[in-house]
CSV table of C-alpha atoms in Angstrom, one decimal:
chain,number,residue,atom,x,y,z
P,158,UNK,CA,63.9,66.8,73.4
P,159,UNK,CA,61.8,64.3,75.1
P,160,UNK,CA,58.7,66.0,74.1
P,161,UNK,CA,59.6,66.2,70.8
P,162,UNK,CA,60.6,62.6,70.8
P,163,UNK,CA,57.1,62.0,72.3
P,164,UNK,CA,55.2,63.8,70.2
P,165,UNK,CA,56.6,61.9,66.8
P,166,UNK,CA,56.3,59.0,68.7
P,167,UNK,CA,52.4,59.5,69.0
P,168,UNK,CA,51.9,60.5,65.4
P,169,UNK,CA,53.8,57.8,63.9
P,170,UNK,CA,51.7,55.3,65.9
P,171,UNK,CA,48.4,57.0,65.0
P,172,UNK,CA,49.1,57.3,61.5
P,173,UNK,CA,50.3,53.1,61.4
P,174,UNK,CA,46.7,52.3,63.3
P,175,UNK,CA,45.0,54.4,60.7
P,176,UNK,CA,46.8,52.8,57.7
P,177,UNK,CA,45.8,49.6,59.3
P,178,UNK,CA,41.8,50.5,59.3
P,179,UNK,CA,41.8,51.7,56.0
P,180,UNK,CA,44.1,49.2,54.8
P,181,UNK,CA,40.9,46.6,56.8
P,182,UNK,CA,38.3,48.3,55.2
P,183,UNK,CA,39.5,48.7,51.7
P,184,UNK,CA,39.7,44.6,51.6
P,185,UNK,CA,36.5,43.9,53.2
P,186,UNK,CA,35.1,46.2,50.4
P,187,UNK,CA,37.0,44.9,47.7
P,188,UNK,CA,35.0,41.3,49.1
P,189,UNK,CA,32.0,42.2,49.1
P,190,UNK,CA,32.2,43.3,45.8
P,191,UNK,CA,33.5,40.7,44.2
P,192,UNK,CA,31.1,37.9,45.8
P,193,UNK,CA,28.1,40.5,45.1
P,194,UNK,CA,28.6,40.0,41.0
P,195,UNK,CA,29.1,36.9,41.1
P,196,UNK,CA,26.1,34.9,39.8
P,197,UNK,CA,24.4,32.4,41.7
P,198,UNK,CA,23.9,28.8,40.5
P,199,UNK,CA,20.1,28.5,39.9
P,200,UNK,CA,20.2,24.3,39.6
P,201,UNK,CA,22.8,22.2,38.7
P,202,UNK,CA,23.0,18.0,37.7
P,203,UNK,CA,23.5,15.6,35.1
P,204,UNK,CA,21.3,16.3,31.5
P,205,UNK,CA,21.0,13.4,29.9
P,206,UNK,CA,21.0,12.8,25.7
P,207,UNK,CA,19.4,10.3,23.8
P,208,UNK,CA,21.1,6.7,24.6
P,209,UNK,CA,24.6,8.9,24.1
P,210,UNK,CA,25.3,10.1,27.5
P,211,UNK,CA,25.2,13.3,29.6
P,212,UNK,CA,26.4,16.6,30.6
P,213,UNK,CA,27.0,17.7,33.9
P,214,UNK,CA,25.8,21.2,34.0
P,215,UNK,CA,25.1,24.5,36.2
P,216,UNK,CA,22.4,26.8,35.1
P,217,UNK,CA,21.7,30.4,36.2
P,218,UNK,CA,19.2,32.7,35.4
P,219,UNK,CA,20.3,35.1,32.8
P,220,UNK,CA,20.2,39.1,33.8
P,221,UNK,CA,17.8,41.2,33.4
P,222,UNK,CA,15.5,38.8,31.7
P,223,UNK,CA,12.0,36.8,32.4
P,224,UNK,CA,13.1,33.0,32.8
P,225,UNK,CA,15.7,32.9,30.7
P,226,UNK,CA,18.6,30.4,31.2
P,227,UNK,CA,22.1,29.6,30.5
P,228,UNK,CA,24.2,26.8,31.2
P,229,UNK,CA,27.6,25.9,32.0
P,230,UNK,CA,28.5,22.4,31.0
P,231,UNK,CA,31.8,21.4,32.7
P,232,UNK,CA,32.0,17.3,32.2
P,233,UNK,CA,30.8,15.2,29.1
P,234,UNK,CA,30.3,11.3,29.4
P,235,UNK,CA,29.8,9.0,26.8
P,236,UNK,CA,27.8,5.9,28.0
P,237,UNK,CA,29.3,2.7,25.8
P,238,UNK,CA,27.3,-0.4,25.7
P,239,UNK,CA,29.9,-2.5,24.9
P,240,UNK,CA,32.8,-1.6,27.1
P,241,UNK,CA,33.8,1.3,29.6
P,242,UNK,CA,32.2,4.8,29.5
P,243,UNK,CA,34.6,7.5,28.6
P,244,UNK,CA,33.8,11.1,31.0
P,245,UNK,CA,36.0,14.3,29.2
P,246,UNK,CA,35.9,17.8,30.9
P,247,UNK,CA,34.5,20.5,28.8
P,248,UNK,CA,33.8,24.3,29.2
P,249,UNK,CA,30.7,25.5,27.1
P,250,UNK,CA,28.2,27.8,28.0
P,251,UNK,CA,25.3,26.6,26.3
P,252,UNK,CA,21.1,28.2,25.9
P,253,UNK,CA,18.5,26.5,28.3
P,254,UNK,CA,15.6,25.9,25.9
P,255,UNK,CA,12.1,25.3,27.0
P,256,UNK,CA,11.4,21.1,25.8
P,257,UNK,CA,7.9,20.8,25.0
P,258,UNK,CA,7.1,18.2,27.8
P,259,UNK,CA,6.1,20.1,31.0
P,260,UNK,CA,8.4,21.3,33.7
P,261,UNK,CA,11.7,19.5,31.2
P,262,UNK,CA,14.3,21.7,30.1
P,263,UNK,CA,17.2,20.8,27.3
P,264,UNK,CA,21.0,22.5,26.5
P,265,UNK,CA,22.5,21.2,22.8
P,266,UNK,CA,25.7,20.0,23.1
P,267,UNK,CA,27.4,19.3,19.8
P,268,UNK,CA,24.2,18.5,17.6
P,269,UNK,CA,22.6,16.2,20.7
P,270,UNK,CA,20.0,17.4,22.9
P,271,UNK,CA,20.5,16.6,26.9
P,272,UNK,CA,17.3,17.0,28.8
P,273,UNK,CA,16.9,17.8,32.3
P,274,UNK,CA,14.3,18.9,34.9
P,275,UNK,CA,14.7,22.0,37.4
């Protein structure tokens, strides 16, 4: 009886240190994965419009493609002249266009044009 007791005894602990590995590895893969596909900010900072305000943006490169852009704009503010600015969160994804000065870049935001440099 005691060897029988043993026995179970040493398959019921082998099989809970084997859950526990695969149980390990399955998470660290499940990780990995997930920070692998996510995209990688390429440049991020204030755009600013014409006299109207800025965006605050985050651009990454888009996939598979030759210097092409995209832009997430998360936070709008409104410069006022004549009294306190007013700042509103947003969530666009916008296209980064080539501006025709060198090295500037610009997103279109509700009919304005931000400009920025990377």
């Amino acid at each position: 009886m005691k060897k029988i007791l043993l026995i179970v005894v040493a398959v019921f602990s082998f099989a809970i240190v084997e859950a526990a590995e695969i149980s390990n590895t399955a998470a660290n893969y499940t990780n990995s994965e997930t920070t692998a596909n996510a995209p990688a900010v390429y440049w991020s900072g204030w755009a600013r419009g014409n006299n109207s305000g800025k965006l605050y943006i985050k651009v990454y490169r888009s996939a598979n493609t030759c210097d092409s852009f995209y832009a997430e704009a998360t936070k709008h503010e409104i410069i006022n002249l004549n009294g306190p600015n007013r700042s509103y969160d947003i969530n666009e994804t916008l296209a980064v266009k080539n501006g025709s000065r060198s090295g500037r870049y610009y997103v279109t935001y509700d009919g304005i044009d931000y400009y920025f440099s990377m």
